[in-house]
Amino acid sequence: MMAIYTLWGYYARWTARWPMLAAFIPFIPLIAIWAFIVWLELFPRVFLPGPLDVIGKAWELTYKGILGDYLIDSLSRLAVGAAAGIAIAIPLGIFIGLNKRAHEFSWPILLFFQAIGDIAWLPILLVWFGFGLTTMTFVIVYTVLFPIVLNTVLGIRSAKPDLHRAAQSLGAPRGRILLEVTLPGALPNIITGLRNGLGYGWRALIAAEIIVGTSGIGFLMFDARRAGSVDEIVVGMIVLGILWYIVDSWLLAPIERATGERWGLVTK
Amino acid sequence: MKSLALENLSKTYFDPYRGTQFTAVKDVSLNVEEGDFVAVVGPSGCGKSTILNMIAGFVPITSGRILVGGREVKGPGPDRGVVFQSFALFPWKTVSENVTFGPKMRGVGKAERAKIAEEYLALAGLSHAADRYPNELSGGMQQRVGVVRALANNPDVLLMDEPFASVDAQTRMTLQEELTRIWEERRPTIVFITHDVSEAVFLANKVVVLSKGNVLEQVDIPLSRPRSWDRLVEDDDFKALSNQVLQLVRSA
Ligand SMILES: Nc1ncnc2c1ncn2[C@@H]1O[C@H](COP(=O)(O)OP(=O)(O)OP(=O)(O)O)[C@@H](O)[C@H]1O
Ligand SMILES: [Mg+2]
């Protein structure tokens, strides 16, 4: 019992000093279980490679330059698609959120098209645009769009009436109220939209790469399947998880801490 | 600072779901002199907030007129500063940014705004909290910011709807004393809504008692100033006036 407390004390102290550790340590038991199952040799190695096999494979792929190239391909596709999606989604969400008529008119359409999830578009897109960048970009933009629009609308429409009134009574014209009151109030919702949108977009990209790709992490995994290289597939899966962790904790979480959490709009 | 006049003000609310209507304010006329401090009391639902929201321009008038300094007003405007029960501070702006929001909207430059912030935060005793965000302040501190934010914009009339109702009793008495001090120093024209009779008598020069959307009676409060709770708690005139107003409210 004492030993556990002591260990916990060390854990708390070290993770406070190096937050990166706090992200890594929970995976140690997971990896240990994985290694243990492999060690039992219940399945042939080619079916279930161990952690060391995967690390070796990751090193090999990195060394050959494949992993780096594919990573850049995937990330740049996501960046282009997400940037376009965000550039359309936020202004559209603001417009629909502010305009009652536009809201009534567009809401059913938004819900309808949201239901036709990303990859459900692939069959028809392949007919229209073929196996290429256009198809992939379309899928990402489409996937990123809806969560951001819907959350932005929600944020704009849930603005506090008293804050709006206070700004009016202090002499703020409409445009300034939008800029100084409505938008900051909607920011936590917009960030939630970004988080969901980018998350779905990332998944849609991998799916699109599996089907239409000639490069990228999704393609790497699917290509490895053809070669029967399970360790390569696992490398791809791990890369996906790590990348999302980085996007979330290095990009989105800091924005959240500097805005909504600081202002007391969302609980920490 | 300017005078405020309500002329035959009425408000009928329509309920679109039931198809019914309800007259919350009936033919109210009231004069508030320049630099006067008027409190409005009355039982819950008698139309206090409705009147204040019409003066502020937040809800449309059904009939009648509202004049500020002799000019009819329509819709919200910076000539009528509002202090809210919910404080309504901008959570994403620091205390000094909140206080200088009005001047900023008027196009006052940065240096001038810094001076305004300094002056009004000193008035509220909050100079040390200038760079904090509202959620880092206590309720009492937040409402001090709410009051000086409205004052810093130099309104002709200051409108307050139960501004101290959501702070604890101790803080409320301090805030009341601070408000009388500010009023005695600067003489803003104030309309103060409350359901607390002793608060109304403590603060105002004149207490208007409302009943079912009508003015039931106006009671002058000739208590000397400066007023403090230490003195007035035991004061016979204060007790008598409070009693008189309380009876009126109970009969309303
Ligand atoms: N938006 C509205 N629609 C319909 N009826 C309303 C609306 N706002 C207020 N009322 C009605 O008008 C009457 C007066 O309301 P008001 O809010 O002015 O009362 P009040 O005197 O401020 O009460 P309280 O002391 O409880 O704040 C009430 O009967 C209320 O139900
Ligand atoms: Mg009220």
Coordinates of C-alpha atoms and ligand atoms in Angstrom, one line a residue:
Chain A
M1 CA 0.0 0.0 0.0
M2 CA 2.7 2.4 1.1
A3 CA 4.6 1.6 -2.1
I4 CA 1.7 2.6 -4.3
Y5 CA 1.4 5.9 -2.5
T6 CA 5.1 6.5 -2.9
L7 CA 4.9 5.7 -6.6
W8 CA 1.9 7.9 -7.0
G9 CA 3.8 10.7 -5.3
Y10 CA 6.7 10.3 -7.8
Y11 CA 4.2 10.2 -10.7
A12 CA 2.5 13.4 -9.6
R13 CA 5.8 15.2 -9.2
W14 CA 7.4 14.1 -12.4
T15 CA 4.3 14.7 -14.6
A16 CA 3.9 18.2 -13.0
R17 CA 7.5 18.9 -14.1
W18 CA 7.2 17.3 -17.6
P19 CA 3.6 17.3 -18.8
M20 CA 4.7 15.2 -21.8
L21 CA 5.2 12.3 -19.4
A22 CA 1.6 12.5 -18.3
A23 CA 0.6 11.8 -21.9
F24 CA 3.0 9.0 -22.3
I25 CA 2.8 7.1 -19.0
P26 CA -0.8 5.8 -19.4
F27 CA 0.4 3.9 -22.5
I28 CA 3.0 1.9 -20.6
P29 CA 0.6 -0.7 -19.2
L30 CA -1.1 -0.9 -22.6
I31 CA 2.2 -1.6 -24.4
A32 CA 3.1 -4.1 -21.6
I33 CA -0.1 -6.1 -22.2
W34 CA 0.4 -6.0 -25.9
A35 CA 4.0 -7.3 -25.4
F36 CA 2.8 -10.0 -23.0
I37 CA 0.1 -11.3 -25.5
V38 CA 2.8 -11.4 -28.2
W39 CA 5.1 -13.2 -25.8
L40 CA 2.5 -15.9 -25.2
E41 CA 2.7 -16.7 -28.9
L42 CA -1.0 -17.3 -29.2
F43 CA -0.9 -15.9 -32.8
P44 CA 1.9 -16.1 -35.4
R45 CA 4.2 -13.1 -35.4
V46 CA 3.2 -12.0 -38.9
F47 CA -0.4 -11.7 -37.7
L48 CA 0.4 -9.9 -34.4
P49 CA 3.8 -8.2 -34.3
G50 CA 5.3 -7.1 -31.0
P51 CA 6.2 -3.5 -30.0
L52 CA 9.8 -4.0 -31.0
D53 CA 8.9 -5.2 -34.4
V54 CA 6.7 -2.1 -34.9
I55 CA 9.4 0.2 -33.7
G56 CA 11.9 -1.4 -36.0
K57 CA 9.5 -1.0 -38.9
A58 CA 8.8 2.6 -38.0
W59 CA 12.6 3.2 -38.0
E60 CA 13.0 1.5 -41.3
L61 CA 10.1 3.5 -42.9
T62 CA 11.5 6.7 -41.5
Y63 CA 15.0 5.9 -42.6
K64 CA 13.8 5.2 -46.2
G65 CA 12.0 8.5 -46.1
I66 CA 8.6 7.0 -46.9
L67 CA 7.0 7.8 -43.5
G68 CA 8.1 11.4 -43.7
D69 CA 6.9 11.9 -47.2
Y70 CA 3.6 10.3 -46.6
L71 CA 3.1 12.2 -43.4
I72 CA 3.7 15.5 -45.2
D73 CA 1.3 14.4 -48.0
S74 CA -1.5 13.6 -45.5
L75 CA -1.0 16.7 -43.4
S76 CA -0.9 19.1 -46.3
R77 CA -4.1 17.6 -47.7
L78 CA -5.7 18.0 -44.4
A79 CA -4.3 21.6 -44.0
V80 CA -5.7 22.6 -47.5
G81 CA -9.0 21.0 -47.0
A82 CA -9.4 22.2 -43.4
A83 CA -8.4 25.8 -44.2
A84 CA -10.9 25.9 -47.1
G85 CA -13.6 24.3 -44.9
I86 CA -13.0 26.7 -42.0
A87 CA -12.9 29.7 -44.3
I88 CA -16.3 28.8 -45.6
A89 CA -17.8 27.4 -42.4
I90 CA -17.2 30.2 -39.9
P91 CA -18.6 33.1 -42.0
L92 CA -21.5 30.9 -43.0
G93 CA -22.2 29.9 -39.4
I94 CA -22.1 33.6 -38.3
F95 CA -24.5 34.6 -41.1
I96 CA -27.0 31.8 -40.3
G97 CA -26.6 32.4 -36.6
L98 CA -27.5 36.1 -36.9
N99 CA -30.2 35.8 -39.5
K100 CA -33.4 34.2 -38.3
R101 CA -34.8 33.7 -41.8
A102 CA -31.5 32.2 -43.0
H103 CA -31.6 29.9 -40.0
E104 CA -35.1 28.7 -40.6
F105 CA -34.3 28.1 -44.3
S106 CA -30.9 26.4 -44.1
W107 CA -31.3 24.3 -40.9
P108 CA -33.1 21.4 -42.6
I109 CA -30.7 21.4 -45.5
L110 CA -27.7 21.4 -43.1
L111 CA -29.1 18.5 -41.1
F112 CA -29.9 16.6 -44.3
F113 CA -26.4 16.9 -45.8
Q114 CA -24.7 16.3 -42.5
A115 CA -26.4 12.9 -42.4
I116 CA -24.7 11.9 -45.7
G117 CA -21.4 11.3 -44.0
D118 CA -18.1 12.1 -45.7
I119 CA -17.3 8.7 -47.3
A120 CA -20.9 8.2 -48.4
W121 CA -20.0 10.8 -51.0
L122 CA -17.0 8.9 -52.3
P123 CA -18.8 6.7 -54.9
I124 CA -20.4 9.7 -56.7
L125 CA -17.2 11.8 -56.3
L126 CA -15.2 9.1 -57.9
V127 CA -17.5 9.1 -60.9
W128 CA -17.4 12.9 -61.1
F129 CA -13.7 13.7 -60.3
G130 CA -11.9 10.3 -60.5
F131 CA -9.1 9.1 -58.2
G132 CA -7.4 12.3 -57.3
L133 CA -6.8 15.4 -55.2
T134 CA -10.2 17.0 -56.1
T135 CA -12.1 14.1 -54.6
M136 CA -10.0 14.0 -51.4
T137 CA -10.2 17.8 -50.9
F138 CA -14.0 17.7 -51.4
V139 CA -14.4 15.0 -48.8
I140 CA -12.3 16.9 -46.3
V141 CA -13.9 20.2 -46.9
Y142 CA -17.3 18.6 -46.6
T143 CA -16.5 16.8 -43.4
V144 CA -14.9 19.8 -41.7
L145 CA -17.7 22.1 -42.8
F146 CA -20.7 20.8 -40.9
P147 CA -19.5 20.6 -37.3
I148 CA -18.0 24.1 -37.6
V149 CA -21.2 25.6 -39.1
L150 CA -23.5 23.9 -36.7
N151 CA -21.5 24.9 -33.6
T152 CA -20.9 28.4 -34.8
V153 CA -24.6 28.9 -35.3
L154 CA -25.2 27.5 -31.8
G155 CA -22.6 29.8 -30.3
I156 CA -24.0 32.9 -32.0
R157 CA -27.6 32.1 -31.1
S158 CA -26.8 31.3 -27.4
A159 CA -25.4 34.8 -26.9
K160 CA -26.6 36.3 -23.6
P161 CA -29.3 39.0 -24.2
D162 CA -28.0 41.1 -21.3
L163 CA -24.6 41.4 -22.8
H164 CA -26.1 42.5 -26.0
R165 CA -28.2 45.0 -24.2
A166 CA -25.3 46.3 -22.2
A167 CA -23.3 46.9 -25.4
Q168 CA -26.2 48.7 -27.0
S169 CA -26.6 51.0 -23.9
L170 CA -22.9 51.8 -24.0
G171 CA -23.4 53.0 -27.6
A172 CA -21.9 50.1 -29.6
P173 CA -23.1 50.0 -33.2
R174 CA -24.2 46.6 -34.6
G175 CA -21.0 45.7 -36.3
R176 CA -19.0 46.4 -33.1
I177 CA -21.5 44.3 -31.0
L178 CA -20.8 41.4 -33.4
L179 CA -17.1 41.8 -33.1
E180 CA -16.7 42.6 -29.4
V181 CA -19.6 40.7 -27.9
T182 CA -21.3 38.1 -30.0
L183 CA -18.2 36.5 -31.5
P184 CA -16.1 36.2 -28.3
G185 CA -19.2 34.7 -26.7
A186 CA -19.5 32.2 -29.5
L187 CA -15.8 31.3 -29.4
P188 CA -16.0 28.2 -27.1
N189 CA -18.6 26.7 -29.4
I190 CA -16.5 27.6 -32.5
I191 CA -13.5 25.8 -30.9
T192 CA -15.7 22.8 -30.2
G193 CA -16.7 22.9 -33.9
L194 CA -13.1 23.1 -34.9
R195 CA -12.1 20.2 -32.7
N196 CA -14.9 18.0 -34.1
G197 CA -14.4 19.2 -37.6
L198 CA -10.7 18.6 -37.7
G199 CA -11.1 15.2 -36.0
Y200 CA -13.7 14.0 -38.5
G201 CA -11.7 15.6 -41.3
W202 CA -8.6 13.7 -40.3
R203 CA -10.5 10.4 -40.3
A204 CA -12.2 11.1 -43.6
L205 CA -8.8 11.9 -45.1
I206 CA -7.4 8.5 -44.1
A207 CA -10.5 6.8 -45.5
A208 CA -10.2 8.7 -48.7
E209 CA -6.5 7.9 -49.0
I210 CA -7.3 4.2 -48.5
I211 CA -9.7 4.3 -51.4
V212 CA -8.3 6.8 -53.8
G213 CA -4.8 7.5 -52.5
T214 CA -1.5 7.1 -54.2
S215 CA 0.4 8.4 -51.1
G216 CA -0.3 9.3 -47.5
I217 CA -0.7 7.5 -44.2
G218 CA -4.0 5.9 -45.3
F219 CA -2.4 4.6 -48.5
L220 CA 0.6 3.3 -46.5
M221 CA -1.6 1.2 -44.4
F222 CA -3.7 -0.1 -47.2
D223 CA -0.6 -0.8 -49.4
A224 CA 1.0 -2.7 -46.4
R225 CA -2.1 -4.9 -46.3
R226 CA -1.5 -5.9 -49.9
A227 CA 2.1 -6.9 -49.0
G228 CA 0.8 -8.6 -45.8
S229 CA 3.0 -6.4 -43.6
V230 CA 1.0 -6.1 -40.4
D231 CA 3.8 -4.2 -38.6
E232 CA 3.6 -1.5 -41.2
I233 CA -0.2 -1.2 -40.7
V234 CA 0.3 -0.9 -37.0
V235 CA 2.9 1.8 -37.5
G236 CA 0.3 3.7 -39.5
M237 CA -2.3 3.4 -36.8
I238 CA 0.1 4.6 -34.1
V239 CA 1.1 7.6 -36.3
L240 CA -2.6 8.5 -36.6
G241 CA -3.1 8.6 -32.9
I242 CA 0.0 10.5 -32.1
L243 CA -0.7 13.1 -34.8
W244 CA -4.2 13.8 -33.5
Y245 CA -2.8 14.1 -30.0
I246 CA -0.4 16.7 -31.2
V247 CA -3.1 18.7 -33.1
D248 CA -5.4 18.6 -30.1
S249 CA -2.9 19.3 -27.3
W250 CA -0.6 21.7 -29.1
L251 CA -3.1 23.6 -31.2
L252 CA -6.6 23.5 -29.9
A253 CA -6.1 23.1 -26.1
P254 CA -3.9 26.2 -25.8
I255 CA -6.4 28.3 -27.6
E256 CA -9.1 27.0 -25.3
R257 CA -7.0 27.8 -22.2
A258 CA -6.3 31.3 -23.4
T259 CA -9.9 32.1 -24.2
G260 CA -13.0 30.3 -22.8
E261 CA -11.3 28.9 -19.7
R262 CA -9.6 32.1 -18.9
W263 CA -12.8 34.1 -19.2
G264 CA -14.7 31.5 -17.1
L265 CA -17.1 30.5 -19.9
V266 CA -16.2 26.9 -19.7
T267 CA -15.0 24.9 -16.8
K268 CA -11.4 23.8 -16.7
Chain B
M1 CA -26.9 64.8 -16.7
K2 CA -30.5 65.5 -17.8
S3 CA -34.0 65.2 -16.6
L4 CA -36.2 62.2 -17.5
A5 CA -40.0 62.3 -18.1
L6 CA -42.4 59.5 -18.7
E7 CA -45.7 60.6 -20.4
N8 CA -48.7 58.3 -20.2
L9 CA -46.5 55.3 -20.7
S10 CA -48.2 51.9 -21.3
K11 CA -47.1 48.5 -22.2
T12 CA -49.2 45.5 -23.4
Y13 CA -47.5 42.2 -23.9
F14 CA -48.9 39.8 -26.4
D15 CA -48.6 36.1 -25.9
P16 CA -48.5 34.6 -29.4
Y17 CA -48.8 31.0 -28.1
R18 CA -52.1 31.6 -26.2
G19 CA -53.3 34.5 -28.3
T20 CA -53.8 36.5 -25.1
Q21 CA -52.5 40.0 -24.1
F22 CA -51.5 41.4 -20.7
T23 CA -51.1 45.1 -19.8
A24 CA -48.1 45.3 -17.5
V25 CA -47.9 49.1 -17.4
K26 CA -50.9 51.4 -17.6
D27 CA -50.6 55.1 -18.3
V28 CA -47.7 55.9 -16.1
S29 CA -46.5 59.5 -15.9
L30 CA -43.4 60.4 -13.9
N31 CA -40.9 63.3 -13.8
V32 CA -37.4 62.8 -12.6
E33 CA -35.5 66.1 -12.2
E34 CA -32.0 66.6 -13.5
G35 CA -29.6 65.2 -10.8
D36 CA -32.4 63.5 -8.9
F37 CA -32.3 60.0 -7.4
V38 CA -35.7 58.2 -7.7
A39 CA -36.3 54.7 -6.5
V40 CA -39.2 52.6 -7.8
V41 CA -40.7 49.9 -5.5
G42 CA -43.6 47.6 -5.7
P43 CA -44.6 43.9 -5.4
S44 CA -43.3 41.3 -7.8
G45 CA -44.9 41.5 -11.2
C46 CA -46.1 45.1 -10.9
G47 CA -44.2 46.2 -13.9
K48 CA -41.0 47.7 -12.5
S49 CA -38.6 46.0 -14.9
T50 CA -41.0 46.6 -17.8
I51 CA -40.8 50.4 -17.1
L52 CA -37.1 50.4 -16.8
N53 CA -36.7 48.3 -20.0
M54 CA -38.9 50.7 -21.9
I55 CA -36.8 53.6 -20.7
A56 CA -33.6 51.8 -21.7
G57 CA -35.2 51.0 -25.1
F58 CA -34.9 47.3 -24.7
V59 CA -38.6 46.6 -25.1
P60 CA -40.9 48.6 -27.4
I61 CA -43.4 51.0 -26.0
T62 CA -47.1 50.3 -26.6
S63 CA -48.2 54.0 -26.1
G64 CA -46.9 57.1 -24.5
R65 CA -43.5 58.9 -24.7
I66 CA -40.2 58.9 -22.9
L67 CA -38.2 62.2 -22.9
V68 CA -34.6 62.6 -21.8
G69 CA -33.7 66.2 -21.4
G70 CA -36.8 67.1 -23.3
R71 CA -36.0 64.9 -26.4
E72 CA -38.0 61.8 -27.1
V73 CA -36.0 58.6 -27.2
K74 CA -36.5 55.4 -29.1
G75 CA -34.4 52.3 -28.8
P76 CA -31.3 51.8 -26.6
G77 CA -28.7 54.6 -26.6
P78 CA -25.6 55.7 -24.6
D79 CA -27.6 58.6 -23.1
R80 CA -29.2 56.1 -20.8
G81 CA -26.7 54.0 -18.9
V82 CA -27.9 50.7 -17.5
V83 CA -26.7 48.6 -14.5
F84 CA -28.0 45.0 -14.7
Q85 CA -28.9 42.7 -11.9
S86 CA -26.9 40.0 -13.7
F87 CA -23.9 42.5 -13.9
A88 CA -23.6 41.8 -17.6
L89 CA -19.9 42.4 -17.7
F90 CA -18.1 41.2 -20.8
P91 CA -16.3 38.1 -19.6
W92 CA -13.6 38.4 -22.3
K93 CA -12.6 41.9 -21.4
T94 CA -10.6 42.9 -18.4
V95 CA -12.0 45.2 -15.7
S96 CA -10.5 48.3 -17.3
E97 CA -11.6 47.2 -20.8
N98 CA -15.1 46.8 -19.5
V99 CA -15.1 50.2 -17.9
T100 CA -13.8 51.9 -21.0
F101 CA -16.0 50.0 -23.4
G102 CA -18.4 53.0 -23.9
P103 CA -15.7 55.5 -24.5
K104 CA -14.0 53.1 -26.9
M105 CA -17.3 52.9 -28.9
R106 CA -17.4 56.7 -29.0
G107 CA -13.9 56.6 -30.6
V108 CA -12.0 57.9 -27.5
G109 CA -8.3 57.3 -28.0
K110 CA -6.2 54.9 -26.0
A111 CA -4.4 57.3 -23.8
E112 CA -7.6 59.1 -22.9
R113 CA -9.2 55.7 -22.1
A114 CA -6.4 54.8 -19.7
K115 CA -7.1 58.0 -17.8
I116 CA -10.9 57.2 -17.7
A117 CA -10.2 53.7 -16.4
E118 CA -7.9 55.1 -13.7
E119 CA -10.4 57.6 -12.6
Y120 CA -13.4 55.3 -12.5
L121 CA -11.6 52.3 -11.0
A122 CA -10.4 54.6 -8.2
L123 CA -14.0 55.7 -7.7
A124 CA -15.0 52.1 -7.3
G125 CA -12.0 51.2 -5.2
L126 CA -10.9 48.7 -7.8
S127 CA -7.6 50.1 -9.0
H128 CA -5.8 46.9 -8.0
A129 CA -8.1 44.8 -10.1
A130 CA -7.7 46.7 -13.4
D131 CA -6.2 43.8 -15.4
R132 CA -8.3 41.0 -14.0
Y133 CA -11.1 39.3 -15.8
P134 CA -14.7 39.5 -14.4
N135 CA -14.8 35.8 -13.4
E136 CA -11.8 36.5 -11.1
L137 CA -13.8 39.0 -9.1
S138 CA -16.4 38.6 -6.3
G139 CA -20.0 39.5 -7.0
G140 CA -19.7 42.8 -5.1
M141 CA -16.6 43.7 -7.1
Q142 CA -18.3 42.8 -10.3
Q143 CA -21.2 45.1 -9.6
R144 CA -18.9 47.9 -8.7
V145 CA -17.5 47.5 -12.2
G146 CA -21.0 47.4 -13.6
V147 CA -21.8 50.7 -12.0
V148 CA -18.7 52.6 -13.0
R149 CA -18.8 51.1 -16.5
A150 CA -22.2 52.8 -16.9
L151 CA -20.9 56.1 -15.3
A152 CA -17.7 56.2 -17.3
N153 CA -19.8 56.6 -20.5
N154 CA -21.3 59.9 -19.1
P155 CA -25.0 58.9 -19.5
D156 CA -27.7 61.6 -19.0
V157 CA -29.6 59.1 -16.9
L158 CA -28.5 56.0 -15.0
L159 CA -31.0 53.1 -14.9
M160 CA -30.5 50.4 -12.4
D161 CA -32.8 47.2 -12.1
E162 CA -32.2 45.5 -8.7
P163 CA -28.5 45.9 -9.1
F164 CA -27.6 44.7 -5.6
A165 CA -30.2 41.8 -5.4
S166 CA -27.7 39.1 -6.1
V167 CA -24.9 39.9 -3.6
D168 CA -24.9 39.1 0.1
A169 CA -26.4 41.4 2.7
Q170 CA -23.1 42.7 4.0
T171 CA -21.8 43.6 0.6
R172 CA -25.2 45.0 -0.4
M173 CA -25.0 47.6 2.4
T174 CA -21.5 48.6 1.4
L175 CA -22.5 49.0 -2.2
Q176 CA -25.5 51.1 -1.2
E177 CA -23.3 53.4 0.8
E178 CA -20.8 53.6 -2.1
L179 CA -23.7 54.5 -4.5
T180 CA -25.0 57.3 -2.3
R181 CA -21.4 58.6 -2.0
I182 CA -21.0 58.5 -5.8
W183 CA -24.4 60.2 -6.2
E184 CA -23.6 62.9 -3.7
E185 CA -20.2 63.6 -5.4
R186 CA -21.4 63.6 -9.0
R187 CA -25.2 64.0 -9.0
P188 CA -26.1 61.7 -11.8
T189 CA -29.9 61.4 -12.6
I190 CA -30.8 57.9 -11.3
V191 CA -33.8 55.6 -11.6
F192 CA -33.3 52.7 -9.2
I193 CA -35.6 49.7 -9.3
T194 CA -35.8 47.5 -6.2
H195 CA -38.3 45.4 -4.2
D196 CA -36.3 46.2 -1.0
V197 CA -38.1 49.1 0.8
S198 CA -35.3 50.1 3.1
E199 CA -32.9 50.1 0.2
A200 CA -35.2 52.5 -1.7
V201 CA -35.6 54.8 1.3
F202 CA -31.9 54.7 2.1
L203 CA -30.8 55.7 -1.4
A204 CA -33.4 57.9 -3.0
N205 CA -34.8 61.4 -2.8
K206 CA -38.1 60.2 -3.9
V207 CA -39.7 56.7 -3.8
V208 CA -42.3 55.8 -6.3
V209 CA -44.6 53.0 -5.3
L210 CA -46.1 51.0 -8.2
S211 CA -49.2 48.8 -8.0
K212 CA -50.4 46.6 -10.9
G213 CA -48.8 48.8 -13.5
N214 CA -49.9 52.1 -12.0
V215 CA -48.2 54.7 -9.8
L216 CA -49.8 54.3 -6.4
E217 CA -48.0 57.1 -4.6
Q218 CA -44.8 59.1 -4.6
V219 CA -43.1 59.6 -1.2
D220 CA -40.4 62.2 -0.7
I221 CA -37.4 61.2 1.4
P222 CA -36.0 64.3 3.0
L223 CA -33.3 62.5 5.0
S224 CA -30.1 64.5 5.3
R225 CA -26.9 63.4 3.5
P226 CA -24.4 62.0 3.5
R227 CA -26.3 58.8 4.5
S228 CA -24.7 55.8 6.2
W229 CA -26.2 52.7 7.6
D230 CA -24.5 53.3 11.0
R231 CA -26.5 56.5 11.4
L232 CA -29.8 55.5 9.7
V233 CA -30.4 52.2 11.3
E234 CA -31.3 53.9 14.5
D235 CA -32.8 57.0 12.9
D236 CA -36.5 57.6 13.7
D237 CA -37.3 59.5 10.5
F238 CA -35.8 56.6 8.5
K239 CA -37.8 54.1 10.3
A240 CA -41.0 56.1 9.9
L241 CA -40.5 56.6 6.2
S242 CA -39.6 52.9 5.7
N243 CA -42.8 52.0 7.5
Q244 CA -44.9 54.3 5.4
V245 CA -43.5 52.9 2.2
L246 CA -43.8 49.4 3.4
Q247 CA -47.5 49.9 4.2
L248 CA -48.0 51.3 0.7
V249 CA -46.2 48.4 -1.0
R250 CA -48.2 45.9 1.1
S251 CA -51.5 47.5 0.2
A252 CA -50.5 47.7 -3.4
Ligands
LIG1 N1 -41.8 39.4 -22.2 C1 -43.0 39.3 -21.6 N2 -44.1 38.8 -22.1 C2 -45.2 38.7 -21.5 N3 -45.5 39.1 -20.2 C3 -44.4 39.7 -19.6 C4 -43.1 39.8 -20.2 N4 -42.3 40.4 -19.4 C5 -43.0 40.7 -18.3 N5 -44.3 40.3 -18.4 C6 -45.4 40.4 -17.4 O1 -45.5 41.7 -17.1 C7 -45.7 41.9 -15.7 C8 -44.7 42.8 -15.1 O2 -43.4 42.2 -15.2 P1 -42.1 42.9 -14.7 O3 -40.9 42.0 -15.0 O4 -42.0 44.3 -15.2 O5 -42.3 42.9 -13.1 P2 -41.4 43.4 -12.0 O6 -42.2 44.4 -11.2 O7 -40.1 43.8 -12.4 O8 -41.3 42.1 -11.0 P3 -40.1 41.6 -10.2 O9 -40.1 42.4 -8.9 O10 -40.5 40.1 -9.9 O11 -38.9 41.7 -11.0 C9 -45.7 40.5 -15.1 O12 -47.0 40.0 -14.8 C10 -45.0 39.6 -16.1 O13 -45.6 38.3 -16.1
MG2 MG -38.1 42.9 -12.3

